[in-house]
mmCIF file of C-alpha atoms and ligand atoms in Angstrom:
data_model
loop_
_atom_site.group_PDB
_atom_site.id
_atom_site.type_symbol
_atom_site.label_atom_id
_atom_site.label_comp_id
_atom_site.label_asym_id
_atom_site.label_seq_id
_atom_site.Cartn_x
_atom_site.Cartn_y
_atom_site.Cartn_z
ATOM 1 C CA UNK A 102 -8.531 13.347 4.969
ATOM 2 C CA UNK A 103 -6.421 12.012 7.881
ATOM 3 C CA UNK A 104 -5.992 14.059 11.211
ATOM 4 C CA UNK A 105 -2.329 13.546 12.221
ATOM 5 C CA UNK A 106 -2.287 16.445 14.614
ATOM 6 C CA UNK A 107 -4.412 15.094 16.627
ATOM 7 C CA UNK A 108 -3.009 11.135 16.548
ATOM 8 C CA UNK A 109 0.482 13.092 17.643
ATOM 9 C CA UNK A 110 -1.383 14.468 20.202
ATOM 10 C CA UNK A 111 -2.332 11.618 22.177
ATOM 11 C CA UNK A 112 1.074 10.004 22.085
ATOM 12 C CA UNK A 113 2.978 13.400 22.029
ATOM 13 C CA UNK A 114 4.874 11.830 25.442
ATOM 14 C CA UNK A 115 6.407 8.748 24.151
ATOM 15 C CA UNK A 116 7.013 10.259 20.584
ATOM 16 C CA UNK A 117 8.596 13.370 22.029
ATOM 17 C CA UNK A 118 11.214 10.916 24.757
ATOM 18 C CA UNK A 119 11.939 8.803 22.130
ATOM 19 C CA UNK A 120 13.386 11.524 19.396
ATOM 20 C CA UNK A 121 14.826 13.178 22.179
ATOM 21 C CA UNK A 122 16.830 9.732 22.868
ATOM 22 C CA UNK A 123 17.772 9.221 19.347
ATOM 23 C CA UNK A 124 18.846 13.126 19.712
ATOM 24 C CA UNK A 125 21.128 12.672 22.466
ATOM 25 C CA UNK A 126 22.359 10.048 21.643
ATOM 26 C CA UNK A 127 23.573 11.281 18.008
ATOM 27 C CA UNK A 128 23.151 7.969 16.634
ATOM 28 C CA UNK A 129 20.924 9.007 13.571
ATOM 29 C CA UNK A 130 21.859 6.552 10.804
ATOM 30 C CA UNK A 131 21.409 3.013 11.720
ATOM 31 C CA UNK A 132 21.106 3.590 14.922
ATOM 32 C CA UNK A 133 19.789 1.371 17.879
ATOM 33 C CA UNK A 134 16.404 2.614 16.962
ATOM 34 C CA UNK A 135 16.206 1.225 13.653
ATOM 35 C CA UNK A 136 17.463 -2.457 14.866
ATOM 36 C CA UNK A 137 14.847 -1.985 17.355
ATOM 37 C CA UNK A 138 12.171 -1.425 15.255
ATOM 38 C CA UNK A 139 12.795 -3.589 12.337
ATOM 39 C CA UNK A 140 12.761 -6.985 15.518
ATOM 40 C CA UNK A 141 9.578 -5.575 16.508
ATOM 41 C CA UNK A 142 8.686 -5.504 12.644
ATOM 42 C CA UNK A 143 9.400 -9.041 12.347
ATOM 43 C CA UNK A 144 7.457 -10.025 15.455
ATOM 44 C CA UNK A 145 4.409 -7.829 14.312
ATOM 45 C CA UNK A 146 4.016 -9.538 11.244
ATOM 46 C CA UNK A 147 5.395 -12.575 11.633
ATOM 47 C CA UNK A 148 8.025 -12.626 9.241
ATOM 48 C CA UNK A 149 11.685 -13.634 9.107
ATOM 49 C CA UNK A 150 13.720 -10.277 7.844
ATOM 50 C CA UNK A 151 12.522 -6.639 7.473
ATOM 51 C CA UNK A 152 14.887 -4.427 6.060
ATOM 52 C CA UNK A 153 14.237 -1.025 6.298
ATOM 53 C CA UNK A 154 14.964 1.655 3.500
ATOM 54 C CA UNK A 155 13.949 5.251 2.418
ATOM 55 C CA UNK A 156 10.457 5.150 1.101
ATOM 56 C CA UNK A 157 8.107 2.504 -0.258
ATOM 57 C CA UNK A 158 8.923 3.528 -3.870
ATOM 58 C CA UNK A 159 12.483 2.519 -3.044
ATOM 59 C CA UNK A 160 11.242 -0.669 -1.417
ATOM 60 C CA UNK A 161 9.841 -2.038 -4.625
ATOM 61 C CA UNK A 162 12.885 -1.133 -6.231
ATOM 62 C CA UNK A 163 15.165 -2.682 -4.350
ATOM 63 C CA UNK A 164 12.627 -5.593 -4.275
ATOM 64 C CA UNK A 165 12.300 -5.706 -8.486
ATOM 65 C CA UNK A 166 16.364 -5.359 -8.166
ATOM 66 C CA UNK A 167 17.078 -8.032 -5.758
ATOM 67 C CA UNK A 168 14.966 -10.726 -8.324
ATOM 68 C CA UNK A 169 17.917 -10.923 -11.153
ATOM 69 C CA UNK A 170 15.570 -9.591 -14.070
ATOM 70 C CA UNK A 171 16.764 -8.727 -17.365
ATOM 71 C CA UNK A 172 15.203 -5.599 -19.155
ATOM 72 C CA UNK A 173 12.499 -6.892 -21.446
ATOM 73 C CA UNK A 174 11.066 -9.444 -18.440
ATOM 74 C CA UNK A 175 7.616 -8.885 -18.135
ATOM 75 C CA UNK A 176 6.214 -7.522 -14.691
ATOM 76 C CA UNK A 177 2.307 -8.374 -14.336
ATOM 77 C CA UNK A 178 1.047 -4.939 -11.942
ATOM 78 C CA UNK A 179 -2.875 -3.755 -11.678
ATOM 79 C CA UNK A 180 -3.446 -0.544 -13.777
ATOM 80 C CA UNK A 181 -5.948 0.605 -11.063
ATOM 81 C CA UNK A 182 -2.884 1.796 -8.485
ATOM 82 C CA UNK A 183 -0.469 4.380 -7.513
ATOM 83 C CA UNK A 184 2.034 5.188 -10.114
ATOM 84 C CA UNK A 185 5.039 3.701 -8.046
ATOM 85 C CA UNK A 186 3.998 0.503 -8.226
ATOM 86 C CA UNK A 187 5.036 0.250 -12.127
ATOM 87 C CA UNK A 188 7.568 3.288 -12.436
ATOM 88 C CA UNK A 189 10.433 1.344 -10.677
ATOM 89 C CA UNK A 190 9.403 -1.717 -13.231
ATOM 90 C CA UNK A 191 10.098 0.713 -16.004
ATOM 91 C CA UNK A 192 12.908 2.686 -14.458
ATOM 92 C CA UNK A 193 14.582 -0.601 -14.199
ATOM 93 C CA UNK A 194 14.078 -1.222 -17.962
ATOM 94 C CA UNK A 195 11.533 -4.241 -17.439
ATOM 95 C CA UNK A 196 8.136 -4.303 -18.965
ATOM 96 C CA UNK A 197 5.131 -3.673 -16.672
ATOM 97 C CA UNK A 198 1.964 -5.615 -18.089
ATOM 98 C CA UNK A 199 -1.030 -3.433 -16.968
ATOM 99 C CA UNK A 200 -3.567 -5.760 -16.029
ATOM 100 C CA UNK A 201 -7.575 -5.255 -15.010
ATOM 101 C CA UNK A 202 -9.026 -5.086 -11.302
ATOM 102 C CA UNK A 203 -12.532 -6.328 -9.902
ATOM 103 C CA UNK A 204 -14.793 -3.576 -10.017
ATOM 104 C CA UNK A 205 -15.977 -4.057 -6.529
ATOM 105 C CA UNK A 206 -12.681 -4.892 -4.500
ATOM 106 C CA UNK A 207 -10.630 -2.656 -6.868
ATOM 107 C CA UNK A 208 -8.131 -5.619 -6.313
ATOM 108 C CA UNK A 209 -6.217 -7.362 -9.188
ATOM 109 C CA UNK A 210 -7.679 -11.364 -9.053
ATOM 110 C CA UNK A 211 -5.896 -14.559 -9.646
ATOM 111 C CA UNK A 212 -7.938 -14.593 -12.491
ATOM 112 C CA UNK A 213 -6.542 -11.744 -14.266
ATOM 113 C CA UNK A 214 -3.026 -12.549 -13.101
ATOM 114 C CA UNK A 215 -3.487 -16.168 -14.806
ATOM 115 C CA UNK A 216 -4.549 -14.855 -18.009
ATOM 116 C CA UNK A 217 -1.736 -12.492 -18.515
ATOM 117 C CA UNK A 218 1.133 -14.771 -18.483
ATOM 118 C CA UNK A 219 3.630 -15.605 -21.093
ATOM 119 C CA UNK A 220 6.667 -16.500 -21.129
ATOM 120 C CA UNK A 221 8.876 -13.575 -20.402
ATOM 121 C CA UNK A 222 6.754 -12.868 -17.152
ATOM 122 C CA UNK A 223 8.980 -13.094 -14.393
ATOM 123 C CA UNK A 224 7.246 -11.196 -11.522
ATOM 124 C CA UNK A 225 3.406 -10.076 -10.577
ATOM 125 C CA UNK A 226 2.812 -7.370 -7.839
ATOM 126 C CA UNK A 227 -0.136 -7.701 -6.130
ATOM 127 C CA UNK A 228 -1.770 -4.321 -4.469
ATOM 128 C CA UNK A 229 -3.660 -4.791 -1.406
ATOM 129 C CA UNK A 230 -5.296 -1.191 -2.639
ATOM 130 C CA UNK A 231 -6.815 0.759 -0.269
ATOM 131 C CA UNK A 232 -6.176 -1.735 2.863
ATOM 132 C CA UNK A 233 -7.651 -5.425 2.314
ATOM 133 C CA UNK A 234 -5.080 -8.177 0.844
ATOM 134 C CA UNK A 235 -5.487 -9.342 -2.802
ATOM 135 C CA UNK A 236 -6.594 -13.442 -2.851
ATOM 136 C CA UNK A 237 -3.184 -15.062 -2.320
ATOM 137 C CA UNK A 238 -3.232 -18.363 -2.044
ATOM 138 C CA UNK A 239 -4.485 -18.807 -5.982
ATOM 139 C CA UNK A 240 -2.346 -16.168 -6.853
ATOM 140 C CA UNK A 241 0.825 -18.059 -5.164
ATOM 141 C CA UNK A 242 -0.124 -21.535 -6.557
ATOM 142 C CA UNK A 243 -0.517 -19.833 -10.316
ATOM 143 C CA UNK A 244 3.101 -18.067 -9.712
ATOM 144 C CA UNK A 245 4.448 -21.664 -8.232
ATOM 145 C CA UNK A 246 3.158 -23.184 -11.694
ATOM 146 C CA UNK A 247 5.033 -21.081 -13.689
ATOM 147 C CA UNK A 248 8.341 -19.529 -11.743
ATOM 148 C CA UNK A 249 7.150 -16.315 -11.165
ATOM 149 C CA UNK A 250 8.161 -13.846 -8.242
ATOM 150 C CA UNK A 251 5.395 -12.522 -5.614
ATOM 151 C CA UNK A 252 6.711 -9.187 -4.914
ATOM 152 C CA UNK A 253 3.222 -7.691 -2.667
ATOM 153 C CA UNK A 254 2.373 -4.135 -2.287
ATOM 154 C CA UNK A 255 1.568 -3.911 1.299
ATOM 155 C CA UNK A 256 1.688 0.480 1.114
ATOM 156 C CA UNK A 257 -1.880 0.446 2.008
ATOM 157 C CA UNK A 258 -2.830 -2.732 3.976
ATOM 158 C CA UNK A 259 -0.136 -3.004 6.621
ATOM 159 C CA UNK A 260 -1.407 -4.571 9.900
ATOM 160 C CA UNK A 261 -4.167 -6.729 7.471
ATOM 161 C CA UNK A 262 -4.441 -10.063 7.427
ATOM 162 C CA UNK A 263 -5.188 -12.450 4.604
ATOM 163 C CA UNK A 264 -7.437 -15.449 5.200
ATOM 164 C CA UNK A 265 -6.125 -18.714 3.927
ATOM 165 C CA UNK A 266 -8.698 -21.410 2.506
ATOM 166 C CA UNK A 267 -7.851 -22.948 5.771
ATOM 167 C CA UNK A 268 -9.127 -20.468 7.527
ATOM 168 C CA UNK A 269 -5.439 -19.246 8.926
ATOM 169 C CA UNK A 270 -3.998 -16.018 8.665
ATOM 170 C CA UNK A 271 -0.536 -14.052 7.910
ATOM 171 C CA UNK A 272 -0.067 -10.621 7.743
ATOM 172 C CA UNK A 273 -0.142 -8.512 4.435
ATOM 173 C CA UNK A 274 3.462 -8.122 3.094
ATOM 174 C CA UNK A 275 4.839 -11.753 4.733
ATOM 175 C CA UNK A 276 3.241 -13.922 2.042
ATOM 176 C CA UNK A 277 4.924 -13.168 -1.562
ATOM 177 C CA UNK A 278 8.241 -13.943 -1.903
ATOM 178 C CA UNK A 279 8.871 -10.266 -1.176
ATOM 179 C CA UNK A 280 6.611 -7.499 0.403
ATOM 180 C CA UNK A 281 6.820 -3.958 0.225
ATOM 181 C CA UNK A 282 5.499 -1.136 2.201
ATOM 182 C CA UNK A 283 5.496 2.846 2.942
ATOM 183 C CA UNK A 284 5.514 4.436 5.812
ATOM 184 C CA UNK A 285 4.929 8.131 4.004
ATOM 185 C CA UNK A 286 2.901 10.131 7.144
ATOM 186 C CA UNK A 287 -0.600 9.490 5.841
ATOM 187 C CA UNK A 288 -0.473 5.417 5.983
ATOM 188 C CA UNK A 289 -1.493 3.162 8.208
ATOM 189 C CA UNK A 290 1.420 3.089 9.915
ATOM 190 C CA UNK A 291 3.330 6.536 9.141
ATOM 191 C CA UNK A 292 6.178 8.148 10.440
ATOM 192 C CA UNK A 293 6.460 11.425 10.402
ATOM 193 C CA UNK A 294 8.735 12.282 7.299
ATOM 194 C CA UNK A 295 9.366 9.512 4.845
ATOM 195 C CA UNK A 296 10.253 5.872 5.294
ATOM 196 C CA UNK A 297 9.969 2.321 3.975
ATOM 197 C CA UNK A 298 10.559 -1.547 4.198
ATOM 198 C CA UNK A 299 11.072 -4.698 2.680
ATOM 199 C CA UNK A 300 10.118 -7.736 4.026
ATOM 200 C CA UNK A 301 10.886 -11.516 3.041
ATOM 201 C CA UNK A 302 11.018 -14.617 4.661
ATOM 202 C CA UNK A 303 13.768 -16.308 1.977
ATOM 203 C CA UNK A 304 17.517 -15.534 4.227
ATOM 204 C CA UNK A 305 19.230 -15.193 0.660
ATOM 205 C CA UNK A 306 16.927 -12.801 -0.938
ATOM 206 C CA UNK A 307 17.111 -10.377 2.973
ATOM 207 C CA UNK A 308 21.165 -10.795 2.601
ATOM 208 C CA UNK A 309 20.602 -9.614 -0.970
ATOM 209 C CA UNK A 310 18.226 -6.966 -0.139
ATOM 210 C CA UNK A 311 20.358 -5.588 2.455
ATOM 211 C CA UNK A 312 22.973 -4.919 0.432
ATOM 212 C CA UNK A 313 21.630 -3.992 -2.432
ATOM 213 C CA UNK A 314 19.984 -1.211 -0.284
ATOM 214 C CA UNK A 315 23.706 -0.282 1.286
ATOM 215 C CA UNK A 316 25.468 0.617 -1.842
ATOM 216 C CA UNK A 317 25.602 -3.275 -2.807
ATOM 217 C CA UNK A 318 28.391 -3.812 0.009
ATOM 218 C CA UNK A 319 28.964 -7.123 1.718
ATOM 219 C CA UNK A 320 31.674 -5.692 4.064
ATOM 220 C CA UNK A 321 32.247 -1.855 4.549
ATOM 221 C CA UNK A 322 33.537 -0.502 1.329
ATOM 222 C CA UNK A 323 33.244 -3.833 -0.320
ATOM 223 C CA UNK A 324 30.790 -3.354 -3.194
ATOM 224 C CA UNK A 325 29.422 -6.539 -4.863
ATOM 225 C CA UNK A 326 27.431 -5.303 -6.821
ATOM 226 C CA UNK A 327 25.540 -1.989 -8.090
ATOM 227 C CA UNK A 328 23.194 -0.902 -5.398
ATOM 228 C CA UNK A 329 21.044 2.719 -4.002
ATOM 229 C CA UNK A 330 21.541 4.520 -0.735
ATOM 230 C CA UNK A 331 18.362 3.703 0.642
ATOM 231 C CA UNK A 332 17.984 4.179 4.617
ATOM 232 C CA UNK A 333 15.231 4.846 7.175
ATOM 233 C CA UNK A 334 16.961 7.156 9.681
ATOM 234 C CA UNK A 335 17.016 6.311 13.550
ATOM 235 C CA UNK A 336 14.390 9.258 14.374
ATOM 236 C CA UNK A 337 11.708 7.727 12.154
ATOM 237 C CA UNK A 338 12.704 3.845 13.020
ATOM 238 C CA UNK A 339 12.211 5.220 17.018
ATOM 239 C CA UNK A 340 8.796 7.218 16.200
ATOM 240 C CA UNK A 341 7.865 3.473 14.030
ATOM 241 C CA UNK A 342 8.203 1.672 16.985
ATOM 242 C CA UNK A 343 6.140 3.433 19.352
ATOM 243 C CA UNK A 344 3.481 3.792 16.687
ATOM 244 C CA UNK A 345 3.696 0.124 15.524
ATOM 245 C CA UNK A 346 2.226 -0.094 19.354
ATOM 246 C CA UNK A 347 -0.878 1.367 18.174
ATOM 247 C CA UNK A 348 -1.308 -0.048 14.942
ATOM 248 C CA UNK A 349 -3.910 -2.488 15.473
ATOM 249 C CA UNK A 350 -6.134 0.074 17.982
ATOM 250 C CA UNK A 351 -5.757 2.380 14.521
ATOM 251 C CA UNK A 352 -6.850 -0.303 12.396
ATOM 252 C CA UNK A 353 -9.846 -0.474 14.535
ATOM 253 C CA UNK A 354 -10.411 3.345 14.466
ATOM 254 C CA UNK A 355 -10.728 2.789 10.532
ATOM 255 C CA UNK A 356 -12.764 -0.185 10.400
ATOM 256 C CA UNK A 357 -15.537 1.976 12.717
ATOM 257 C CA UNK A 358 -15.744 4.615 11.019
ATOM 258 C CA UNK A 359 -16.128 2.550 7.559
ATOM 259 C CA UNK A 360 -18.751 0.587 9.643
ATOM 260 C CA UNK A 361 -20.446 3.686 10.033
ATOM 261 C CA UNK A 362 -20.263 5.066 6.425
ATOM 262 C CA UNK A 363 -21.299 1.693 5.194
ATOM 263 C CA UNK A 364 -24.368 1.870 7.635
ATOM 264 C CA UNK A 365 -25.251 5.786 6.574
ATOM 265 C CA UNK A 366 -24.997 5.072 2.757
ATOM 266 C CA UNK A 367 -26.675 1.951 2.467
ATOM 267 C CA UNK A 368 -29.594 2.659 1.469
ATOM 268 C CA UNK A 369 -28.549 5.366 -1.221
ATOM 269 C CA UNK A 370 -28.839 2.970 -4.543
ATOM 270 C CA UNK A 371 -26.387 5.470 -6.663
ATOM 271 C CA UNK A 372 -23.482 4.980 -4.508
ATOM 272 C CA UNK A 373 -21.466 1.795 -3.894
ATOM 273 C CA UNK A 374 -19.343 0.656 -0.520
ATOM 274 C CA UNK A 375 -16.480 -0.546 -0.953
ATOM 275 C CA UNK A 376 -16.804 -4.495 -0.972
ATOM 276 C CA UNK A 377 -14.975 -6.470 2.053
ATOM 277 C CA UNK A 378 -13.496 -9.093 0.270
ATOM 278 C CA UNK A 379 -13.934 -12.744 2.214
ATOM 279 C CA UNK A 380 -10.409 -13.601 2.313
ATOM 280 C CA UNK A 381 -9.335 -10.460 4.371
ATOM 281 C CA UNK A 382 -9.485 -8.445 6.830
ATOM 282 C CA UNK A 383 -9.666 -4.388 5.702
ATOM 283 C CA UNK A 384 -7.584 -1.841 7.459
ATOM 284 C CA UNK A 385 -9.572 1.201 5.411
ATOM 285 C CA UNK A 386 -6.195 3.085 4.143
ATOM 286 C CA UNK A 387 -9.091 4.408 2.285
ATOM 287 C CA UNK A 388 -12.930 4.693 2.253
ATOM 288 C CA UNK A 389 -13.877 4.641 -1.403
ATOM 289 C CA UNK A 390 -17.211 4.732 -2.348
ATOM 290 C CA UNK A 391 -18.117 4.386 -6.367
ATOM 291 C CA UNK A 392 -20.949 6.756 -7.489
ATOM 292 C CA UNK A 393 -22.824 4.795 -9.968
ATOM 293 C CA UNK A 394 -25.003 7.562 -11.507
ATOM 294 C CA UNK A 395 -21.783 9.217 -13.337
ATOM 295 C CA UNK A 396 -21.925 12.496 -11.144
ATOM 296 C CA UNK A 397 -19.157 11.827 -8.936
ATOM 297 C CA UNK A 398 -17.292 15.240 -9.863
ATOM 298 C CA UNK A 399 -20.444 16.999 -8.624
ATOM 299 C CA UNK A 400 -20.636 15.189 -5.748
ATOM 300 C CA UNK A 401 -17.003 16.216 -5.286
ATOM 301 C CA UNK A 402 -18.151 19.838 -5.827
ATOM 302 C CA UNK A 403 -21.265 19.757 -3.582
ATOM 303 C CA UNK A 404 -18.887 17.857 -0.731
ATOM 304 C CA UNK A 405 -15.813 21.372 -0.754
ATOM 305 C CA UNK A 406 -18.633 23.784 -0.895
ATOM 306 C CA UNK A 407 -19.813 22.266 2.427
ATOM 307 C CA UNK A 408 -16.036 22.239 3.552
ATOM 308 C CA UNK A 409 -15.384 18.134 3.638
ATOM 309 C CA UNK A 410 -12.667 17.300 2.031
ATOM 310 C CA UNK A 411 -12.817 14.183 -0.425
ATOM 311 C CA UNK A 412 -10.153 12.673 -2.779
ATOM 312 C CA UNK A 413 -10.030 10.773 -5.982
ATOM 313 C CA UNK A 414 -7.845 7.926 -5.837
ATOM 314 C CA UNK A 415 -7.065 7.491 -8.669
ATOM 315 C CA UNK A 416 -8.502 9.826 -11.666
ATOM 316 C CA UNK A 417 -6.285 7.911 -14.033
ATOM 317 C CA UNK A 418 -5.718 4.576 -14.222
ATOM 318 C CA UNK A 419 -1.787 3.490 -15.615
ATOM 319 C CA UNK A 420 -2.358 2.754 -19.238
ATOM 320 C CA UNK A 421 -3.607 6.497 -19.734
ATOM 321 C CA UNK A 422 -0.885 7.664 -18.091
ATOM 322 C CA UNK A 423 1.604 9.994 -20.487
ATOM 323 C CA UNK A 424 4.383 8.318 -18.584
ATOM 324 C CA UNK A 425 3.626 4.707 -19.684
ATOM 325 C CA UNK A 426 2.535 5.341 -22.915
ATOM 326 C CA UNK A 427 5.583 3.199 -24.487
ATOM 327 C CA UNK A 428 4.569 0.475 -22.751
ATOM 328 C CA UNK A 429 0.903 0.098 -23.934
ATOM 329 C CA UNK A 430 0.427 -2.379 -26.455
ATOM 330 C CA UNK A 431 -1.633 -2.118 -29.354
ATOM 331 C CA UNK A 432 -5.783 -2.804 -28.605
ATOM 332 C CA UNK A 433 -4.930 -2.680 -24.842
ATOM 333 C CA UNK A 434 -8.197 -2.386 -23.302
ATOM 334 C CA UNK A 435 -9.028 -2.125 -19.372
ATOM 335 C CA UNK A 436 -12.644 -0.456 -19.543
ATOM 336 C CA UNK A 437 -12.967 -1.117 -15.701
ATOM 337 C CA UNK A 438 -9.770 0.431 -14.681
ATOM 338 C CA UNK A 439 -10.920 3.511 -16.878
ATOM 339 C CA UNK A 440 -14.948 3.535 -15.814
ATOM 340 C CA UNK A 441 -13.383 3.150 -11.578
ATOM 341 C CA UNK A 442 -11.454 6.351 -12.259
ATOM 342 C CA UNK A 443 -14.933 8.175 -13.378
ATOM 343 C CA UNK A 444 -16.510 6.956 -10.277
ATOM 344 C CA UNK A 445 -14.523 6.641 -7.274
ATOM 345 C CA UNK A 446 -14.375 9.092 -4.683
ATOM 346 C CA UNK A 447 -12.481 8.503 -0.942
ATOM 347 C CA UNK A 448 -14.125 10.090 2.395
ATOM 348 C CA UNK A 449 -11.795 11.423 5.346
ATOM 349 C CA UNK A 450 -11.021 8.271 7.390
ATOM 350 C CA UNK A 451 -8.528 8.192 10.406
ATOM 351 C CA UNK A 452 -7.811 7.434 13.974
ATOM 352 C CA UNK A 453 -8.951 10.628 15.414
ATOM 353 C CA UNK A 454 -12.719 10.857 13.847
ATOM 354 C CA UNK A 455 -15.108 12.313 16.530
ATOM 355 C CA UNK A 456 -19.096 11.198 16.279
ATOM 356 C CA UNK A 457 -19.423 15.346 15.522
ATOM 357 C CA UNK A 458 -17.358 15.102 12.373
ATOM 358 C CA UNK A 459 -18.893 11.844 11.141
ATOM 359 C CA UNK A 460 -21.790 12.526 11.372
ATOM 360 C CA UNK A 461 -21.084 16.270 9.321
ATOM 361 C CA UNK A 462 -19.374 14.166 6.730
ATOM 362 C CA UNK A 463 -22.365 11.523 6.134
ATOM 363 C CA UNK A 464 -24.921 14.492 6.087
ATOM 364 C CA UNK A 465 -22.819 16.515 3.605
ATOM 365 C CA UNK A 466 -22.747 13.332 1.308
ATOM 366 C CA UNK A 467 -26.687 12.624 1.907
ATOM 367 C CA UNK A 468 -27.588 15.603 1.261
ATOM 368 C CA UNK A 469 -26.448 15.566 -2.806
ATOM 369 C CA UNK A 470 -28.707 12.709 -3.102
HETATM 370 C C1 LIG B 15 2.361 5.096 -0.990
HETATM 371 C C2 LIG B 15 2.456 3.994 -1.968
HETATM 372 C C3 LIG B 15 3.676 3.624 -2.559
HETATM 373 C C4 LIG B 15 4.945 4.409 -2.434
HETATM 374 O O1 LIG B 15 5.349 4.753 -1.181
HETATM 375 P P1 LIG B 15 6.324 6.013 -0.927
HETATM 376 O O2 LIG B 15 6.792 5.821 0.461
HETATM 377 O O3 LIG B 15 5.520 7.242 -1.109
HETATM 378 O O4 LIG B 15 7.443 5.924 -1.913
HETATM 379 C C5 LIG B 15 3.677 2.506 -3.386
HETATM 380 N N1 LIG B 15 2.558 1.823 -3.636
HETATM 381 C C6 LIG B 15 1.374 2.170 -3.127
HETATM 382 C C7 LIG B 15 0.170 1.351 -3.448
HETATM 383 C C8 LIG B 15 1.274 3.274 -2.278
HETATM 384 O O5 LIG B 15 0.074 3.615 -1.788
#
């Protein structure tokens, strides 16, 4: 699905000096590397304070922590997402409210946000699933209206840009009140063991943040409050910074090869592209195509038999989920969340494609229909 080999490859020089710095110098927990990164961070996407921490899942956490909820507040999340999303809304005792997506964006709409309000909702988390940014200037003006938290998930769509009605732009992740992302190997922007980061533009909330992330110190040994270890380590902040370099040449990578899937299936009326919503830009985390004629699993099957990998993201949608089954309220019904899960199906897309392997790839998936 991704070829991270060969993206190490072609920066295998600067990767390789700058873990041998961090190395030498022995500075591996907030090191000089990791304050390096996290200014160029805030440069890159515009946006007053990162604060780096372990993973993304830990990112929302801290995030959902930082906010002051009591349990029982209601958290509005898509149902049509990773799992982490709503496990650290449950692991903190809140309630996540699993709401619909559009069919054809697979994003969560101010629409559906609006209509699942009530009083106890204190927070919504928009995805920006699979790389384009959920609509947010309606979705900010609806949480204005009624005091509720932005907290984006910017896992997938680091690097893309939402399109105000105005026509200007701001990164993915420096909009909400709070934005989250992961830098697990396989995103956008990956390092090459596990990472994360928070990102705010509200001083307050970053000091808050911060700590909360450092065992809830103020001062060394200091606690103020009950926090998580939660740290990206200098080796991953230095690899971060050299990739963050590259990260809008990758997001170009993506975008051609989707240009050239959308191009190859377009005439094939049982399959779907993935719609480009208006107010974005798409940075293809994924490729997912929807295969309207319900035989998506043998399409799966025809595509390993010819050796091309594919993946399902996701085969169930939250409310089915064993996990959240306490937290699915009576007549809960999200037939498009469940009828995407039947019918999606992701292609390989990454920096490294070659015309050769394309062009195997779009045969393989002609050739079923
Ligand atoms: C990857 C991902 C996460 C979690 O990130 P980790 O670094 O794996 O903890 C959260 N939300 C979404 C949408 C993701 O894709």
């Amino acid at each position: 699905m991704v070829d991270l080999k060969g993206q190490y490859s072609k920066i295998k020089g600067e990767i390789d000096a700058a873990v041998l710095e961090v190395l030498e110098s022995a500075a591996f927990i907030n090191g000089p590397a990791v304050s390096r990164f996290q200014a160029s961070l805030e440069a890159y996407l515009g946006v007053g304070h990162v604060i780096p921490c372990a993973n993304g899942t830990d990112a929302l956490q801290i995030a959902m922590m930082a906010l002051g909820l009591e349990p029982g507040d209601e958290v509005i999340v898509p149902s049509f997402t990773f799992l982490a999303t709503a496990e650290v809304i449950a692991l903190l005792r809140l309630t996540p409210v699993m709401v619909a997506v559009d069919a054809e964006t697979f994003l969560m709409t101010p629409e559906i946000f609006e209509r699942a309000i009530t009083p106890r909702t204190k927070a919504v988390v928009p995805v920006h699933l699979f790389g384009q940014s959920c609509d947010m200037q309606p979705i900010l003006d609806i949480a204005d209206r009624h005091d509720i938290a932005v907290i984006e998930d910017a896992a997938q769509s680091i690097g893309a840009d939402y399109i105000f009605p105005d026509g200007s732009r701001r990164k993915t992740g420096a909009i909400g009140h709070i934005g989250c992302t992961s830098f697990f190997p396989s995103k956008n922007l990956g390092c090459y063991g596990d990472g994360g980061a928070i990102f705010t533009n509200d001083a307050e909330l970053a000091a808050k943040m911060r700590s909360i992330a450092n065992h809830g110190q103020s001062q060394r040994y200091y606690h103020e409050r009950v926090g998580v270890n939660s740290r990206l380590d200098s080796i991953q902040a230095a690899i971060l910074d050299i990739k963050l370099r590259h990260l809008d040449e990758y997001c170009d990578a993506r975008r051609d090869v989707a240009d050239a899937y959308d191009a190859a299936f377009s005439d094939i009326k049982e399959l779907a592209s993935p719609r480009r919503a208006g107010h974005s830009t798409h940075v293809f985390h994924q490729y997912t195509l929807r295969v309207l004629d319900g035989r998506r699993d043998q399409l799966r099957d025809h595509l390993a038999s010819l050796e091309v990998p594919a993946m399902i993201y996701y085969p169930v949608p939250l409310q089915q989920q064993k996990a959240f089954q306490g937290f699915v309220p009576a007549g809960l019904e999200l037939p498009v969340a469940d009828r995407l899960c039947t019918e999606v199906i992701s292609l390989p897309i990454h920096t490294e494609m070659d015309a050769a392997t394309l062009d195997t790839i779009i045969d393989a998936v002609r050739s079923f229909f």
